[in-house]
Every structure is written in C-alpha cells, then in structure tokens.
Amino acid sequence: MLSTPTIPDRAKIDQLNAQLREMERSRPASRETVSCGCRALDRMLPREGLLRGSLIEWLAEGAGSGAQYLALTAARQACRAGQTLVIVDSSARRGSTLYSPALSGMGLDLNRIVLVRPTDEKQALWSLEQALRCPAVGAVLGFPRQMDSYAYRRLQLAAEQSDGLGLLVRPSEVRGSPSWAELRWQVSPRPTACGWGLHVELLRCRGYLGDGKVDLTIDEQTGEIHEAYSGSLASQLAHPTLASQRA
C-alpha cells in the first residue's frame, strides 16, 4: 500500500523561508564595499555600494542600453587602489565595442588592464574563474550568455576567495533564469533631450527585499552619471527620497 506523502504546513514553510533569508544576510560585515560610481545607484543598495567578493549582473536591454558603461564605471571604482582589471571579451561576441581610447577616456589605467579574448563560451567561463581567483585583480568584467548553477557557483566561490568583484554583462533574455549574483540590475535605454539616457531597475539584491528604479543621464562630454531630475514638483513627488535630501 502506497503511503501518502507528508505536506509541510504553512508555518514550517515560512520558517524555512526566514532561515534562508537570514543565511543570505550572514555575509561577513568586514567585507569592503565599492561605490557603483553613481550616487543614485549607491543609494538603492542596503550598504550603499557593491560588496567585494561577490558577483554583480547587469542585464542589457538592446544595443546602447548603457549596461557595459555602468559595469566599467564600477570596475574603475574597484581598481582605484591600483589593482588590475581583467576584461574577458569573447571574440565571438557580437557588437563588441571595447577599444583603448574609450577605456582611457573613462579614466581607466590601460597599463593595468588585461584583455582576454577566448574563442568560445567554455573558455570564457574558465578565464573568468581564473581571473577572479587572483588576489591582485580588483575586478573582472565578462559577457557570458549561458550559465548554469554549477558555473555560477564556481565564479561565486572564486570571487569570495580573492575578495574581487565579478561584473557580468548579460542579455536581458536571461532575466527569468536563476541567479547566484549578489545584485542583478536591468538597464534599458531611455529617450532624453540631452545626454545619454538610461533606465535602471534593481531586480535582485541578496538579503534585501526592497527594490528600486531610477532614470540616469550620462554626460557625453565628461562621462559623468547623474540622476535624471527636472526640478519640478511632480518629479519631487515621484522621488521623495531625493526631494528630502535636496531640502
């Protein structure tokens, strides 16, 4: 005779969920945080910055979304003390726009950048892992399209081992897939009358149940990133936190 499976009651399920959230929060408090390079993004995070030893995902919605620019800005902040930046850019990646003048124009030290050009996704993931394990590397930027839980976990452990920062720019099509990243952002282009407009949405933040959205403008002359803000009463009502800081 077949036995009837036991179904956990709601109280036990809620208890397990609470334990999982507590485990996600139990990262060492001594880990250093790194600014995103944009105050508006920093304010959206519980520790007002990116946690070293973690993976950060930027999901790009279409060409010119700005995800790559924001990731490079965070990489610059992570390497301010002279650490090396490793960029793993697959030679098969379509639309690659990485070139020296652009990186130098962002304030990145070309003498401390290692550019890796793997021929396929498997080599790219291996390169990301090896670079993340190196303690002399401040940040690693990669563009993986397909990742399973095994690959995610290996990259996460590598980042934790060296206290480096793993920055992954991926297509928005993977939004519904599981993620081991500490943070996951969605970046979309936003029409604007001047500058380069972006819309950024915080999709996931480990150990934090809040979310947030913000419109940004990148000055095409200086490269500085600002929160789009018209100064009108309607904008203040839509952004109460910003309005209170300006008061």
Short mmCIF file of C-alpha atoms in Angstrom, two decimals:
data_model
loop_
_atom_site.label_atom_id
_atom_site.label_comp_id
_atom_site.label_asym_id
_atom_site.label_seq_id
_atom_site.Cartn_x
_atom_site.Cartn_y
_atom_site.Cartn_z
CA MET A 1 0.00 0.00 0.00
CA LEU A 2 1.41 3.40 -1.00
CA SER A 3 1.85 5.90 1.78
CA THR A 4 0.53 9.43 1.43
CA PRO A 5 3.37 11.99 1.23
CA THR A 6 3.58 14.46 4.07
CA ILE A 7 2.97 18.05 3.02
CA PRO A 8 4.71 20.68 5.21
CA ASP A 9 2.33 23.12 6.85
CA ARG A 10 2.45 26.84 6.12
CA ALA A 11 4.23 27.67 9.38
CA LYS A 12 7.15 25.37 8.53
CA ILE A 13 7.42 26.81 5.03
CA ASP A 14 7.51 30.36 6.43
CA GLN A 15 10.16 29.28 8.96
CA LEU A 16 12.36 27.81 6.22
CA ASN A 17 11.99 30.96 4.11
CA ALA A 18 13.03 33.08 7.09
CA GLN A 19 16.08 30.88 7.67
CA LEU A 20 17.09 31.18 4.02
CA ARG A 21 16.83 34.97 4.14
CA GLU A 22 18.92 35.03 7.31
CA MET A 23 21.58 32.85 5.66
CA GLU A 24 21.74 35.28 2.74
CA ARG A 25 22.26 38.16 5.16
CA SER A 26 25.04 36.36 7.02
CA ARG A 27 27.85 37.70 4.83
CA PRO A 28 30.86 38.96 6.84
CA ALA A 29 30.27 42.58 7.84
CA SER A 30 34.00 43.30 7.42
CA ARG A 31 33.84 42.98 3.62
CA GLU A 32 34.62 46.26 1.89
CA THR A 33 32.04 48.00 -0.24
CA VAL A 34 32.82 49.70 -3.53
CA SER A 35 30.84 52.57 -5.00
CA CYS A 36 28.96 51.93 -8.23
CA GLY A 37 30.39 55.23 -9.46
CA CYS A 38 26.91 56.73 -9.31
CA ARG A 39 25.33 58.07 -6.10
CA ALA A 40 21.81 57.33 -7.30
CA LEU A 41 22.66 53.63 -7.65
CA ASP A 42 24.57 53.52 -4.35
CA ARG A 43 21.52 54.89 -2.52
CA MET A 44 19.43 51.97 -3.77
CA LEU A 45 21.65 49.42 -2.02
CA PRO A 46 21.49 48.43 1.69
CA ARG A 47 25.22 49.03 2.16
CA GLU A 48 25.38 51.93 -0.31
CA GLY A 49 27.83 50.15 -2.56
CA LEU A 50 28.89 46.87 -4.14
CA LEU A 51 30.21 44.19 -1.81
CA ARG A 52 33.69 42.91 -2.66
CA GLY A 53 33.92 39.17 -3.08
CA SER A 54 30.63 39.00 -4.97
CA LEU A 55 29.10 38.77 -8.43
CA ILE A 56 27.14 41.68 -9.93
CA GLU A 57 24.95 41.25 -13.00
CA TRP A 58 23.96 43.95 -15.47
CA LEU A 59 21.22 42.83 -17.87
CA ALA A 60 21.34 44.83 -21.10
CA GLU A 61 18.13 45.50 -22.96
CA GLY A 62 19.22 46.11 -26.53
CA ALA A 63 22.18 47.91 -28.06
CA GLY A 64 23.28 51.10 -26.34
CA SER A 65 21.50 50.22 -23.10
CA GLY A 66 24.44 51.51 -21.04
CA ALA A 67 24.92 48.29 -19.06
CA GLN A 68 28.52 47.93 -20.23
CA TYR A 69 29.29 51.55 -19.36
CA LEU A 70 27.88 51.19 -15.85
CA ALA A 71 29.83 47.96 -15.31
CA LEU A 72 33.06 49.62 -16.45
CA THR A 73 32.36 52.56 -14.14
CA ALA A 74 32.02 50.14 -11.21
CA ALA A 75 35.22 48.37 -12.31
CA ARG A 76 37.08 51.69 -12.27
CA GLN A 77 35.96 52.25 -8.67
CA ALA A 78 37.02 48.73 -7.67
CA CYS A 79 40.53 49.27 -9.06
CA ARG A 80 41.19 52.76 -7.70
CA ALA A 81 43.97 51.46 -5.42
CA GLY A 82 45.97 50.20 -8.41
CA GLN A 83 44.52 46.71 -8.79
CA THR A 84 44.31 45.07 -12.19
CA LEU A 85 41.12 44.98 -14.23
CA VAL A 86 40.62 41.83 -16.33
CA ILE A 87 38.15 42.02 -19.23
CA VAL A 88 37.10 38.68 -20.70
CA ASP A 89 35.60 39.61 -24.06
CA SER A 90 34.83 36.67 -26.30
CA SER A 91 35.99 37.18 -29.87
CA ALA A 92 32.66 35.73 -30.98
CA ARG A 93 30.60 38.32 -29.08
CA ARG A 94 28.56 40.43 -31.44
CA GLY A 95 28.61 44.17 -31.11
CA SER A 96 31.80 44.32 -29.04
CA THR A 97 32.85 47.96 -28.68
CA LEU A 98 35.79 47.64 -26.30
CA TYR A 99 38.76 49.66 -27.51
CA SER A 100 41.59 51.50 -25.82
CA PRO A 101 40.60 55.17 -26.39
CA ALA A 102 37.14 54.59 -24.85
CA LEU A 103 38.58 52.84 -21.79
CA SER A 104 41.22 55.54 -21.33
CA GLY A 105 38.57 58.23 -21.70
CA MET A 106 36.69 56.71 -18.77
CA GLY A 107 39.74 57.15 -16.55
CA LEU A 108 40.85 53.53 -16.63
CA ASP A 109 44.60 52.86 -16.49
CA LEU A 110 45.42 50.95 -19.67
CA ASN A 111 48.63 49.66 -18.08
CA ARG A 112 46.54 47.80 -15.52
CA ILE A 113 44.02 46.25 -17.88
CA VAL A 114 44.33 42.66 -19.12
CA LEU A 115 42.10 41.89 -22.11
CA VAL A 116 41.35 38.21 -22.69
CA ARG A 117 39.82 37.08 -26.00
CA PRO A 118 38.53 33.50 -25.61
CA THR A 119 37.15 31.75 -28.68
CA ASP A 120 34.03 30.23 -27.09
CA GLU A 121 31.79 30.36 -24.02
CA LYS A 122 33.54 27.48 -22.27
CA GLN A 123 36.91 29.22 -22.47
CA ALA A 124 35.30 32.49 -21.40
CA LEU A 125 33.88 30.97 -18.20
CA TRP A 126 37.22 29.31 -17.43
CA SER A 127 39.01 32.65 -17.94
CA LEU A 128 36.53 34.46 -15.69
CA GLU A 129 37.06 31.94 -12.90
CA GLN A 130 40.86 32.03 -13.10
CA ALA A 131 40.94 35.83 -13.14
CA LEU A 132 38.56 36.07 -10.17
CA ARG A 133 40.80 33.78 -8.11
CA CYS A 134 43.79 36.14 -8.48
CA PRO A 135 44.17 38.41 -5.40
CA ALA A 136 45.91 41.12 -7.47
CA VAL A 137 42.79 41.58 -9.60
CA GLY A 138 40.34 44.19 -8.34
CA ALA A 139 37.56 43.46 -10.80
CA VAL A 140 36.74 41.09 -13.63
CA LEU A 141 34.33 42.06 -16.40
CA GLY A 142 32.75 39.37 -18.56
CA PHE A 143 29.89 38.90 -21.01
CA PRO A 144 28.61 35.32 -20.55
CA ARG A 145 25.34 34.44 -22.25
CA GLN A 146 24.66 30.92 -20.99
CA MET A 147 25.40 29.95 -17.38
CA ASP A 148 24.18 27.06 -15.26
CA SER A 149 24.17 26.82 -11.47
CA TYR A 150 27.49 24.97 -11.48
CA ALA A 151 29.26 27.74 -13.40
CA TYR A 152 27.62 30.41 -11.23
CA ARG A 153 28.76 28.73 -8.04
CA ARG A 154 32.35 28.35 -9.24
CA LEU A 155 32.51 32.05 -10.11
CA GLN A 156 30.96 32.99 -6.78
CA LEU A 157 33.49 30.93 -4.82
CA ALA A 158 36.36 32.37 -6.89
CA ALA A 159 35.25 35.93 -6.12
CA GLU A 160 34.87 35.18 -2.40
CA GLN A 161 38.33 33.59 -2.31
CA SER A 162 40.14 36.66 -3.67
CA ASP A 163 37.72 39.35 -2.45
CA GLY A 164 37.47 40.54 -6.04
CA LEU A 165 34.44 41.91 -7.84
CA GLY A 166 32.87 39.94 -10.68
CA LEU A 167 30.91 42.12 -13.11
CA LEU A 168 28.79 40.23 -15.62
CA VAL A 169 27.03 42.00 -18.51
CA ARG A 170 24.37 39.71 -19.95
CA PRO A 171 21.40 39.99 -22.33
CA SER A 172 18.01 40.82 -20.85
CA GLU A 173 16.64 37.49 -22.15
CA VAL A 174 18.14 35.74 -19.10
CA ARG A 175 16.04 37.83 -16.68
CA GLY A 176 13.80 34.89 -15.80
CA SER A 177 16.68 32.49 -15.15
CA PRO A 178 18.07 31.69 -11.66
CA SER A 179 20.98 33.81 -10.47
CA TRP A 180 23.71 33.41 -7.84
CA ALA A 181 24.70 37.06 -8.17
CA GLU A 182 24.66 39.38 -5.17
CA LEU A 183 22.95 42.01 -7.31
CA ARG A 184 21.09 41.92 -10.59
CA TRP A 185 20.31 45.14 -12.48
CA GLN A 186 18.24 45.65 -15.63
CA VAL A 187 19.47 48.51 -17.84
CA SER A 188 17.39 49.94 -20.68
CA PRO A 189 17.92 52.94 -22.97
CA ARG A 190 15.70 55.92 -22.18
CA PRO A 191 14.83 58.70 -24.66
CA THR A 192 16.16 62.04 -23.47
CA ALA A 193 16.55 65.52 -24.89
CA CYS A 194 20.21 65.76 -23.93
CA GLY A 195 22.94 63.32 -22.96
CA TRP A 196 22.63 59.55 -22.86
CA GLY A 197 19.55 58.35 -21.03
CA LEU A 198 19.28 55.08 -19.11
CA HIS A 199 16.60 53.40 -17.02
CA VAL A 200 17.99 51.12 -14.29
CA GLU A 201 15.90 48.66 -12.28
CA LEU A 202 17.17 46.68 -9.28
CA LEU A 203 15.86 43.16 -9.89
CA ARG A 204 17.66 41.31 -7.11
CA CYS A 205 19.69 42.19 -4.04
CA ARG A 206 20.73 39.29 -1.83
CA GLY A 207 19.40 39.60 1.71
CA TYR A 208 17.36 42.71 0.84
CA LEU A 209 13.66 42.63 0.00
CA GLY A 210 13.46 46.16 -1.38
CA ASP A 211 13.65 47.16 -4.99
CA GLY A 212 14.11 50.36 -6.90
CA LYS A 213 14.12 52.09 -10.24
CA VAL A 214 15.93 55.18 -11.40
CA ASP A 215 16.46 57.17 -14.60
CA LEU A 216 20.04 58.27 -15.27
CA THR A 217 21.71 60.62 -17.71
CA ILE A 218 25.32 60.25 -18.85
CA ASP A 219 27.05 63.45 -19.92
CA GLU A 220 28.53 62.61 -23.32
CA GLN A 221 31.29 65.20 -22.85
CA THR A 222 32.50 64.34 -19.34
CA GLY A 223 31.14 60.80 -18.91
CA GLU A 224 29.63 61.74 -15.54
CA ILE A 225 26.46 59.90 -14.46
CA HIS A 226 23.60 61.86 -12.92
CA GLU A 227 20.09 61.05 -11.82
CA ALA A 228 17.59 62.47 -14.29
CA TYR A 229 15.80 65.19 -12.36
CA SER A 230 13.76 68.04 -13.81
CA GLY A 231 13.41 70.04 -10.59
CA SER A 232 9.62 70.16 -10.94
CA LEU A 233 7.17 69.47 -8.13
CA ALA A 234 5.92 66.38 -9.95
CA SER A 235 9.45 64.97 -10.02
CA GLN A 236 9.91 65.65 -6.32
CA LEU A 237 6.70 63.84 -5.50
CA ALA A 238 7.81 60.91 -7.65
CA HIS A 239 11.23 60.83 -5.91
CA PRO A 240 10.51 61.64 -2.23
CA THR A 241 13.91 60.42 -1.05
CA LEU A 242 15.74 62.69 -3.47
CA ALA A 243 13.47 65.61 -2.61
CA SER A 244 14.14 65.23 1.12
CA GLN A 245 17.89 65.22 0.51
CA ARG A 246 17.71 68.38 -1.52
CA ALA A 247 15.54 70.18 1.04
#
